[in-house]
Amino acid sequence: MDLRNLIKDAGVIGAGGAGFPTHAKLTSKAEYVLLNGAECEPLLRVDQQLMELFPDEIIRGLSAVGKYIEARKAIIGIKGKHKKVIAILRKRIAALGLSNYVEVMELRDVYPAGDEQVLVYELTKRIVPEASIPLKVGCVVINSETALNIFHAMAGNPVTNTYITIAGDIPRRMTVKVPVGVPVRDVIRQCGVENFDNYAVIDGGPMMGSVRNNVDGYVTKKSKGYVLLKKDHFLIRKKSMSIAQARVISRAACGQCRMCTDLCPRYLLGHNIQPHKVMRALSYNLGDVKEQQIAQLCCECNICELFSCPVNLHPRSVNVLFKQKLAEQGIKYQPAEIEFKARSAREYRLIPSKRLIAKIGLSAFDKPAPMTEVEFRSETVHIALQQHIGAPAVPVVTVGEQVKAGQLIGKIPDNSLGAAVHSSVNGTVKEITDNFIVIKVGSYE
Ligand code: SF4
Ligand code: SF4
């Protein structure tokens, strides 16, 4: 079967980010296929371990995509500090006879090295235009876990598991393979904390992840990390602030020093994002919609809010606020230019990961989270119908039906962007709601 259809049938989505359906990236030809192995979020340890444990699978998944889109080169972007993994990858590329096609390029240990547009620039020196996608400059980007899932899809195996790092102020840090749909509570229980009353959980990385209101909820294909910190930790306090509070403080205290803009990774790529101007529009109630529109160029990396601002304000949150307002009014940023050049100061303004980690109070927890085998014995799994960008999947099973692990249970609606979902366990469909297919774990006879 055609690779794109295999990927589509297997329900592969971007494992590291917003969950864009991968098959939809394979509709055009491109010059490069890039593997995003930067894993720049502090404390997360998934991609670096997958590349070490499954190099052949990841290399094969990546090169299959490259050949399909007729890319002339496949490049693996990984931080230079992962020397052992780099050596393994280079050895396996040679052993697989792919040295003329797949190359490993070493990235600096800066944040956000894994931002898609930063990665494209670092690996190809091309700049994705404002409000555009890598394809515009001849690149398709996939993440390491996505490449692994593509390899499995080529053998007809759908996505039923994801890899998650459990990290933070906890006794046992680890990375685990988890069936999709397992309760989050069952995953974080592995960390050795008995009483969660004093803890808060960040879903995702410490920079871009958000604080969960509770530990209810279920693992999805794009779950990547749970970072547990005490409730009084700086990050939890800062991330828990409501947008209304952030707005009041930001309005009162912004001195227009423009540090948020000067260190913004998208600004440094030559884009017109200038968060200090968005702060100005907020402070002075400026109705200048044009100035607010630049908020749409923000990738929400959080550098401005957690690192740059000397008085601890919330430019990212204000960007998000303006983005919402503009979306409500149907206003879309229209780029004035199509060619961009990185700003000359960029080289001196990259943020070393170690400094960032120290600034956000995580140095004490910046430790290995080794891959650990854990058997999850949850009674039920909740498979979300929408784990991806696009339309929710449409159930193709009924209550009471027996299903087996890997069986299709939700299909892409006709003529829509979406992703199929599959059962991650053997069992019986217990309930179907607007959001989930609930499966009671059992046997399949
Ligand atoms: S860094 Fe802080 S104080 Fe300076 S302009 Fe940006 S938001 Fe205002
Ligand atoms: S979050 Fe801040 S630093 Fe990051 S892209 Fe947006 S404005 Fe720039």
Short mmCIF file of C-alpha atoms and ligand atoms in Angstrom, two decimals:
data_model
loop_
_atom_site.label_atom_id
_atom_site.label_comp_id
_atom_site.label_asym_id
_atom_site.label_seq_id
_atom_site.Cartn_x
_atom_site.Cartn_y
_atom_site.Cartn_z
CA MET A 1 0.00 0.00 0.00
CA ASP A 2 0.98 3.60 -0.60
CA LEU A 3 3.01 5.05 2.35
CA ARG A 4 0.64 7.98 2.84
CA ASN A 5 -2.34 5.64 3.17
CA LEU A 6 -0.45 3.36 5.57
CA ILE A 7 0.32 6.39 7.76
CA LYS A 8 -3.27 7.59 7.50
CA ASP A 9 -4.70 4.16 8.41
CA ALA A 10 -2.32 3.90 11.38
CA GLY A 11 -3.53 7.22 12.82
CA VAL A 12 -0.04 8.76 12.95
CA ILE A 13 0.02 12.35 14.16
CA GLY A 14 2.84 14.70 15.17
CA ALA A 15 3.90 13.14 18.45
CA GLY A 16 5.70 16.17 19.76
CA GLY A 17 3.49 19.17 19.21
CA ALA A 18 -0.05 20.08 18.30
CA GLY A 19 -0.84 16.68 16.78
CA PHE A 20 -1.05 17.54 13.10
CA PRO A 21 -2.08 14.43 11.11
CA THR A 22 1.14 13.21 9.50
CA HIS A 23 -0.40 11.92 6.27
CA ALA A 24 -1.51 15.49 5.51
CA LYS A 25 2.14 16.57 5.45
CA LEU A 26 2.85 14.10 2.66
CA THR A 27 0.70 15.66 -0.02
CA SER A 28 3.47 17.79 -1.57
CA LYS A 29 7.01 17.21 -2.69
CA ALA A 30 9.81 18.86 -0.69
CA GLU A 31 13.57 19.21 -0.94
CA TYR A 32 14.37 18.18 2.63
CA VAL A 33 12.84 15.98 5.25
CA LEU A 34 14.03 17.01 8.71
CA LEU A 35 13.90 14.95 11.87
CA ASN A 36 13.24 17.09 14.91
CA GLY A 37 15.25 15.37 17.60
CA ALA A 38 16.10 18.58 19.46
CA GLU A 39 13.87 17.87 22.46
CA CYS A 40 14.51 21.33 23.85
CA GLU A 41 11.91 21.34 26.63
CA PRO A 42 13.81 21.11 29.94
CA LEU A 43 13.61 17.77 31.79
CA LEU A 44 11.93 15.80 28.97
CA ARG A 45 13.91 12.74 27.87
CA VAL A 46 11.78 10.93 25.30
CA ASP A 47 13.28 11.61 21.87
CA GLN A 48 16.91 11.25 22.87
CA GLN A 49 16.19 7.78 24.31
CA LEU A 50 14.03 6.66 21.38
CA MET A 51 16.87 7.56 18.98
CA GLU A 52 19.25 5.51 21.11
CA LEU A 53 16.93 2.51 21.51
CA PHE A 54 15.34 2.42 18.04
CA PRO A 55 17.82 4.03 15.64
CA ASP A 56 17.11 1.71 12.70
CA GLU A 57 13.36 2.14 12.96
CA ILE A 58 13.60 5.93 13.19
CA ILE A 59 16.11 6.20 10.35
CA ARG A 60 13.97 3.94 8.14
CA GLY A 61 10.76 5.84 8.99
CA LEU A 62 12.45 9.14 8.20
CA SER A 63 14.03 8.00 4.95
CA ALA A 64 10.78 6.39 3.77
CA VAL A 65 9.05 9.76 4.15
CA GLY A 66 11.98 11.46 2.41
CA LYS A 67 11.82 9.12 -0.57
CA TYR A 68 8.02 9.48 -0.74
CA ILE A 69 8.12 13.26 -0.95
CA GLU A 70 11.14 13.02 -3.25
CA ALA A 71 13.37 14.91 -0.83
CA ARG A 72 16.99 15.07 -1.90
CA LYS A 73 18.22 14.79 1.66
CA ALA A 74 17.06 13.65 5.10
CA ILE A 75 18.63 15.48 8.04
CA ILE A 76 18.46 14.43 11.68
CA GLY A 77 18.72 17.43 14.01
CA ILE A 78 19.94 16.45 17.46
CA LYS A 79 21.77 18.42 20.14
CA GLY A 80 25.54 17.93 19.99
CA LYS A 81 25.62 17.10 23.69
CA HIS A 82 24.02 13.70 22.98
CA LYS A 83 27.34 12.28 21.81
CA LYS A 84 26.50 8.61 22.39
CA VAL A 85 23.20 8.83 20.49
CA ILE A 86 24.87 10.69 17.62
CA ALA A 87 27.53 7.98 17.34
CA ILE A 88 24.85 5.28 17.28
CA LEU A 89 22.82 7.10 14.62
CA ARG A 90 25.85 7.66 12.38
CA LYS A 91 26.90 4.02 12.71
CA ARG A 92 23.43 2.74 11.89
CA ILE A 93 22.99 5.12 8.94
CA ALA A 94 26.18 3.69 7.46
CA ALA A 95 25.16 0.11 8.25
CA LEU A 96 21.81 0.65 6.53
CA GLY A 97 23.59 1.96 3.44
CA LEU A 98 21.98 5.38 3.76
CA SER A 99 25.09 7.54 4.22
CA ASN A 100 24.43 9.32 0.92
CA TYR A 101 20.92 10.20 1.94
CA VAL A 102 20.61 10.66 5.72
CA GLU A 103 22.83 13.08 7.60
CA VAL A 104 23.08 13.86 11.32
CA MET A 105 23.55 17.53 12.15
CA GLU A 106 24.44 18.71 15.63
CA LEU A 107 22.40 21.46 17.22
CA ARG A 108 23.50 23.83 19.95
CA ASP A 109 22.06 23.32 23.41
CA VAL A 110 19.76 26.35 23.31
CA TYR A 111 16.06 26.95 23.80
CA PRO A 112 13.92 26.65 21.67
CA ALA A 113 16.12 24.57 19.34
CA GLY A 114 13.08 22.35 18.65
CA ASP A 115 10.80 25.16 17.50
CA GLU A 116 9.99 24.03 13.98
CA GLN A 117 11.06 27.30 12.37
CA VAL A 118 14.25 27.57 14.43
CA LEU A 119 15.07 23.97 13.48
CA VAL A 120 14.53 24.64 9.77
CA TYR A 121 16.90 27.62 9.99
CA GLU A 122 19.57 25.79 11.96
CA LEU A 123 19.57 22.79 9.60
CA THR A 124 19.10 24.49 6.22
CA LYS A 125 19.70 28.24 6.78
CA ARG A 126 16.27 28.84 5.24
CA ILE A 127 13.71 31.00 6.99
CA VAL A 128 10.08 30.00 7.00
CA PRO A 129 8.14 33.18 6.11
CA GLU A 130 5.87 34.80 8.69
CA ALA A 131 2.60 32.97 9.27
CA SER A 132 3.74 30.13 7.03
CA ILE A 133 4.92 26.53 7.26
CA PRO A 134 8.25 24.76 6.54
CA LEU A 135 6.92 23.41 3.25
CA LYS A 136 7.06 26.96 1.91
CA VAL A 137 10.87 26.67 1.99
CA GLY A 138 10.98 23.07 0.78
CA CYS A 139 11.03 21.29 4.15
CA VAL A 140 8.88 18.70 5.86
CA VAL A 141 9.59 18.27 9.58
CA ILE A 142 8.75 15.20 11.63
CA ASN A 143 9.56 14.38 15.21
CA SER A 144 11.56 11.31 16.36
CA GLU A 145 8.59 9.50 17.87
CA THR A 146 6.56 10.26 14.76
CA ALA A 147 9.29 8.66 12.61
CA LEU A 148 9.15 5.60 14.85
CA ASN A 149 5.36 5.47 14.47
CA ILE A 150 5.75 5.78 10.70
CA PHE A 151 8.09 2.78 10.72
CA HIS A 152 5.45 0.76 12.60
CA ALA A 153 2.73 2.01 10.25
CA MET A 154 4.75 0.61 7.34
CA ALA A 155 4.28 -2.83 8.92
CA GLY A 156 0.56 -2.17 9.39
CA ASN A 157 0.77 -1.37 13.11
CA PRO A 158 -1.28 1.62 14.27
CA VAL A 159 -0.39 4.10 17.02
CA THR A 160 -1.59 2.66 20.30
CA ASN A 161 1.18 3.78 22.67
CA THR A 162 3.10 6.90 23.47
CA TYR A 163 6.29 7.61 25.39
CA ILE A 164 6.12 9.93 28.39
CA THR A 165 8.76 11.36 30.73
CA ILE A 166 7.70 11.76 34.36
CA ALA A 167 9.97 14.42 35.84
CA GLY A 168 10.31 17.16 38.42
CA ASP A 169 10.55 17.31 42.20
CA ILE A 170 9.90 13.59 42.67
CA PRO A 171 11.79 10.54 43.97
CA ARG A 172 11.60 8.48 40.76
CA ARG A 173 12.15 10.13 37.38
CA MET A 174 11.51 7.89 34.41
CA THR A 175 10.37 7.59 30.83
CA VAL A 176 7.65 5.05 30.14
CA LYS A 177 5.74 3.57 27.23
CA VAL A 178 2.05 4.05 27.96
CA PRO A 179 -1.03 2.72 26.15
CA VAL A 180 -3.11 5.59 24.79
CA GLY A 181 -6.15 6.24 26.97
CA VAL A 182 -4.64 5.23 30.32
CA PRO A 183 -5.65 7.62 33.17
CA VAL A 184 -3.00 10.31 33.79
CA ARG A 185 -3.28 9.46 37.50
CA ASP A 186 -2.01 5.91 36.82
CA VAL A 187 1.02 7.31 34.99
CA ILE A 188 2.11 9.88 37.55
CA ARG A 189 1.61 7.38 40.36
CA GLN A 190 4.83 5.74 39.13
CA CYS A 191 6.92 8.69 40.38
CA GLY A 192 7.04 7.57 44.02
CA VAL A 193 4.99 10.41 45.51
CA GLU A 194 2.33 9.07 47.89
CA ASN A 195 0.34 12.22 48.52
CA PHE A 196 -0.27 14.65 45.66
CA ASP A 197 -1.95 17.34 47.79
CA ASN A 198 1.08 19.65 47.68
CA TYR A 199 1.87 18.96 44.03
CA ALA A 200 0.85 20.43 40.73
CA VAL A 201 1.36 18.73 37.37
CA ILE A 202 2.52 20.45 34.18
CA ASP A 203 1.19 18.62 31.13
CA GLY A 204 4.03 18.70 28.59
CA GLY A 205 7.32 20.50 29.03
CA PRO A 206 7.96 23.14 31.69
CA MET A 207 8.13 25.93 29.09
CA MET A 208 5.14 25.31 26.84
CA GLY A 209 3.09 22.90 28.92
CA SER A 210 0.20 24.07 31.06
CA VAL A 211 -0.65 23.34 34.67
CA ARG A 212 -3.40 20.75 34.91
CA ASN A 213 -6.37 21.66 37.09
CA ASN A 214 -6.35 18.12 38.42
CA VAL A 215 -4.90 14.72 37.65
CA ASP A 216 -8.06 13.48 35.97
CA GLY A 217 -7.81 13.01 32.23
CA TYR A 218 -6.28 10.48 29.92
CA VAL A 219 -3.11 9.92 27.93
CA THR A 220 -3.28 10.82 24.24
CA LYS A 221 -0.96 10.07 21.32
CA LYS A 222 0.72 13.42 21.80
CA SER A 223 1.28 13.21 25.58
CA LYS A 224 5.01 13.68 26.07
CA GLY A 225 5.68 14.57 29.69
CA TYR A 226 4.30 15.21 33.14
CA VAL A 227 6.38 17.52 35.30
CA LEU A 228 5.47 17.39 38.99
CA LEU A 229 6.44 20.34 41.16
CA LYS A 230 5.39 21.61 44.56
CA LYS A 231 2.51 24.04 44.35
CA ASP A 232 4.64 26.91 45.67
CA HIS A 233 7.33 26.48 42.97
CA PHE A 234 7.94 29.61 40.88
CA LEU A 235 6.82 27.92 37.65
CA ILE A 236 3.56 26.70 39.09
CA ARG A 237 2.75 30.09 40.60
CA LYS A 238 3.59 31.89 37.39
CA LYS A 239 1.80 29.47 35.09
CA SER A 240 -1.28 29.35 37.32
CA MET A 241 -1.89 33.09 37.14
CA SER A 242 -5.16 33.91 35.41
CA ILE A 243 -5.06 35.96 32.23
CA ALA A 244 -7.07 38.68 34.02
CA GLN A 245 -4.40 38.99 36.76
CA ALA A 246 -1.57 38.82 34.22
CA ARG A 247 -3.23 41.57 32.27
CA VAL A 248 -3.56 43.92 35.23
CA ILE A 249 0.07 43.43 36.31
CA SER A 250 1.42 43.70 32.78
CA ARG A 251 -0.51 46.88 32.15
CA ALA A 252 0.82 48.49 35.33
CA ALA A 253 4.45 47.49 35.22
CA CYS A 254 5.75 47.24 31.63
CA GLY A 255 8.62 49.70 31.20
CA GLN A 256 8.94 49.09 27.44
CA CYS A 257 12.54 47.92 27.86
CA ARG A 258 11.95 45.57 24.88
CA MET A 259 13.99 42.66 26.30
CA CYS A 260 11.03 40.42 25.42
CA THR A 261 11.42 41.39 21.77
CA ASP A 262 15.22 41.34 21.67
CA LEU A 263 15.36 37.72 22.87
CA CYS A 264 12.30 36.44 21.00
CA PRO A 265 13.42 33.53 18.76
CA ARG A 266 10.93 34.37 16.01
CA TYR A 267 11.96 38.07 16.05
CA LEU A 268 15.58 36.95 15.78
CA LEU A 269 14.67 34.99 12.65
CA GLY A 270 13.64 38.32 11.11
CA HIS A 271 9.90 38.10 11.72
CA ASN A 272 7.98 41.16 12.80
CA ILE A 273 6.83 39.73 16.15
CA GLN A 274 7.56 42.38 18.77
CA PRO A 275 5.94 41.52 22.09
CA HIS A 276 6.86 44.86 23.69
CA LYS A 277 4.57 46.53 21.13
CA VAL A 278 1.75 44.18 22.04
CA MET A 279 2.36 45.08 25.69
CA ARG A 280 2.21 48.73 24.71
CA ALA A 281 -1.12 48.20 22.96
CA LEU A 282 -2.40 46.62 26.18
CA SER A 283 -0.99 49.27 28.53
CA TYR A 284 -2.36 52.23 26.65
CA ASN A 285 -5.52 50.57 25.38
CA LEU A 286 -4.39 51.23 21.84
CA GLY A 287 -7.02 50.28 19.35
CA ASP A 288 -4.38 49.83 16.67
CA VAL A 289 -5.37 46.43 15.36
CA LYS A 290 -2.37 46.34 13.03
CA GLU A 291 0.01 46.48 15.99
CA GLN A 292 -1.94 43.74 17.74
CA GLN A 293 -1.88 41.49 14.68
CA ILE A 294 1.81 40.76 15.15
CA ALA A 295 0.74 38.70 18.18
CA GLN A 296 -0.30 36.04 15.67
CA LEU A 297 3.37 35.45 14.86
CA CYS A 298 4.06 34.19 18.39
CA CYS A 299 4.85 30.47 18.72
CA GLU A 300 4.19 30.62 22.49
CA CYS A 301 7.67 29.36 23.37
CA ASN A 302 7.41 31.35 26.62
CA ILE A 303 10.97 32.73 26.55
CA CYS A 304 9.67 36.28 27.02
CA GLU A 305 7.57 35.37 30.02
CA LEU A 306 9.86 32.94 31.84
CA PHE A 307 13.31 34.25 30.90
CA SER A 308 13.52 37.65 29.23
CA CYS A 309 11.29 40.05 31.12
CA PRO A 310 13.28 41.63 33.97
CA VAL A 311 10.12 42.40 35.92
CA ASN A 312 8.45 39.04 35.46
CA LEU A 313 5.53 40.13 33.28
CA HIS A 314 3.40 38.08 30.87
CA PRO A 315 4.00 39.08 27.24
CA ARG A 316 3.22 35.59 25.94
CA SER A 317 -0.13 35.54 27.74
CA VAL A 318 -0.93 38.97 26.34
CA ASN A 319 -0.06 37.69 22.86
CA VAL A 320 -2.43 34.78 23.41
CA LEU A 321 -5.14 37.19 24.55
CA PHE A 322 -4.77 39.30 21.42
CA LYS A 323 -4.64 36.19 19.23
CA GLN A 324 -8.01 35.14 20.64
CA LYS A 325 -9.50 38.58 20.08
CA LEU A 326 -8.23 38.74 16.51
CA ALA A 327 -9.52 35.24 15.78
CA GLU A 328 -12.96 36.23 17.10
CA GLN A 329 -12.96 39.15 14.69
CA GLY A 330 -11.71 36.99 11.82
CA ILE A 331 -8.58 39.15 11.41
CA LYS A 332 -5.50 37.41 10.02
CA TYR A 333 -1.99 38.82 9.89
CA GLN A 334 -0.92 39.57 6.34
CA PRO A 335 2.87 39.48 5.90
CA ALA A 336 4.29 42.52 4.13
CA GLU A 337 7.43 40.66 3.02
CA ILE A 338 8.12 37.21 1.70
CA GLU A 339 11.91 37.08 2.12
CA PHE A 340 13.36 37.14 5.63
CA LYS A 341 16.86 37.46 6.97
CA ALA A 342 17.95 36.48 10.48
CA ARG A 343 18.84 39.54 12.57
CA SER A 344 22.56 40.08 12.93
CA ALA A 345 22.37 39.95 16.75
CA ARG A 346 20.82 36.47 16.69
CA GLU A 347 24.07 34.59 17.28
CA TYR A 348 24.64 36.48 20.55
CA ARG A 349 21.12 36.22 21.84
CA LEU A 350 20.52 32.48 21.85
CA ILE A 351 19.47 31.20 25.26
CA PRO A 352 21.62 28.38 26.68
CA SER A 353 19.42 25.63 28.09
CA LYS A 354 21.41 25.44 31.34
CA ARG A 355 20.84 29.14 32.03
CA LEU A 356 17.17 28.82 31.25
CA ILE A 357 16.81 25.79 33.52
CA ALA A 358 18.53 27.68 36.35
CA LYS A 359 16.35 30.74 35.81
CA ILE A 360 13.11 28.77 36.04
CA GLY A 361 14.27 26.92 39.15
CA LEU A 362 14.69 23.45 37.70
CA SER A 363 18.46 22.82 37.99
CA ALA A 364 17.99 20.46 40.94
CA PHE A 365 15.63 18.31 38.85
CA ASP A 366 17.61 18.31 35.60
CA LYS A 367 18.47 14.62 35.88
CA PRO A 368 18.13 11.47 33.78
CA ALA A 369 14.70 9.90 33.41
CA PRO A 370 15.67 6.45 32.12
CA MET A 371 13.37 4.32 30.02
CA THR A 372 11.60 2.02 32.46
CA GLU A 373 9.28 -0.86 31.75
CA VAL A 374 5.98 -0.45 33.55
CA GLU A 375 2.86 -2.56 33.12
CA PHE A 376 -0.23 -0.40 33.37
CA ARG A 377 -3.18 -2.24 34.85
CA SER A 378 -5.90 0.34 34.41
CA GLU A 379 -9.48 -1.01 34.49
CA THR A 380 -10.57 1.15 31.59
CA VAL A 381 -8.95 3.26 28.90
CA HIS A 382 -10.54 6.40 27.49
CA ILE A 383 -9.57 6.86 23.85
CA ALA A 384 -10.15 10.50 22.93
CA LEU A 385 -11.85 11.03 19.58
CA GLN A 386 -9.87 14.23 19.09
CA GLN A 387 -6.18 13.87 19.83
CA HIS A 388 -5.15 15.82 16.77
CA ILE A 389 -5.72 18.95 14.73
CA GLY A 390 -8.83 18.63 12.57
CA ALA A 391 -12.20 16.97 12.97
CA PRO A 392 -12.82 14.41 15.74
CA ALA A 393 -12.82 10.76 14.73
CA VAL A 394 -16.20 9.07 14.16
CA PRO A 395 -16.76 5.90 16.21
CA VAL A 396 -17.01 2.70 14.16
CA VAL A 397 -17.72 0.41 17.13
CA THR A 398 -20.78 0.02 19.35
CA VAL A 399 -21.25 -0.37 23.09
CA GLY A 400 -20.78 -3.99 24.15
CA GLU A 401 -18.57 -4.85 21.19
CA GLN A 402 -15.34 -6.71 21.86
CA VAL A 403 -12.24 -5.03 20.49
CA LYS A 404 -8.61 -5.99 20.35
CA ALA A 405 -5.48 -3.89 20.68
CA GLY A 406 -4.75 -2.14 17.41
CA GLN A 407 -8.32 -2.38 16.10
CA LEU A 408 -9.75 0.70 14.38
CA ILE A 409 -12.42 2.22 16.63
CA GLY A 410 -12.76 5.73 15.17
CA LYS A 411 -12.37 6.81 11.55
CA ILE A 412 -11.65 10.14 9.90
CA PRO A 413 -14.92 11.82 8.88
CA ASP A 414 -15.40 12.02 5.10
CA ASN A 415 -13.60 14.88 3.33
CA SER A 416 -12.02 16.16 6.56
CA LEU A 417 -8.61 16.64 8.03
CA GLY A 418 -8.30 14.24 10.95
CA ALA A 419 -6.74 11.07 12.30
CA ALA A 420 -8.03 7.58 12.94
CA VAL A 421 -8.02 6.20 16.49
CA HIS A 422 -7.42 2.61 17.56
CA SER A 423 -7.96 0.60 20.70
CA SER A 424 -4.81 0.34 22.79
CA VAL A 425 -6.03 -2.75 24.66
CA ASN A 426 -8.07 -5.92 24.33
CA GLY A 427 -11.46 -5.39 25.93
CA THR A 428 -15.09 -4.41 25.57
CA VAL A 429 -16.53 -1.04 24.56
CA LYS A 430 -18.21 0.22 27.72
CA GLU A 431 -19.39 3.66 26.69
CA ILE A 432 -19.23 6.09 23.79
CA THR A 433 -19.47 9.79 24.60
CA ASP A 434 -19.01 12.91 22.51
CA ASN A 435 -15.32 12.92 23.43
CA PHE A 436 -14.27 9.35 24.23
CA ILE A 437 -14.63 5.70 23.47
CA VAL A 438 -14.33 3.99 26.85
CA ILE A 439 -13.00 0.45 26.79
CA LYS A 440 -13.11 -1.94 29.72
CA VAL A 441 -9.82 -3.76 29.69
CA GLY A 442 -10.25 -7.52 29.40
CA SER A 443 -9.59 -10.31 27.03
CA TYR A 444 -10.53 -10.74 23.41
CA GLU A 445 -12.14 -14.10 22.66
S1 SF4 B 1 10.57 42.71 28.81
FE1 SF4 B 1 8.89 43.05 30.26
S2 SF4 B 1 9.08 45.18 30.87
FE2 SF4 B 1 10.35 44.92 29.06
S3 SF4 B 1 9.00 45.52 27.35
FE3 SF4 B 1 8.81 43.33 27.58
S4 SF4 B 1 7.07 43.02 28.95
FE4 SF4 B 1 7.69 45.17 29.13
S1 SF4 B 2 6.31 33.45 23.52
FE1 SF4 B 2 7.40 35.40 23.57
S2 SF4 B 2 9.48 34.88 22.99
FE2 SF4 B 2 8.19 33.17 22.34
S3 SF4 B 2 7.60 33.62 20.22
FE3 SF4 B 2 6.01 34.48 21.54
S4 SF4 B 2 6.61 36.59 21.84
FE4 SF4 B 2 8.43 35.53 21.11
#
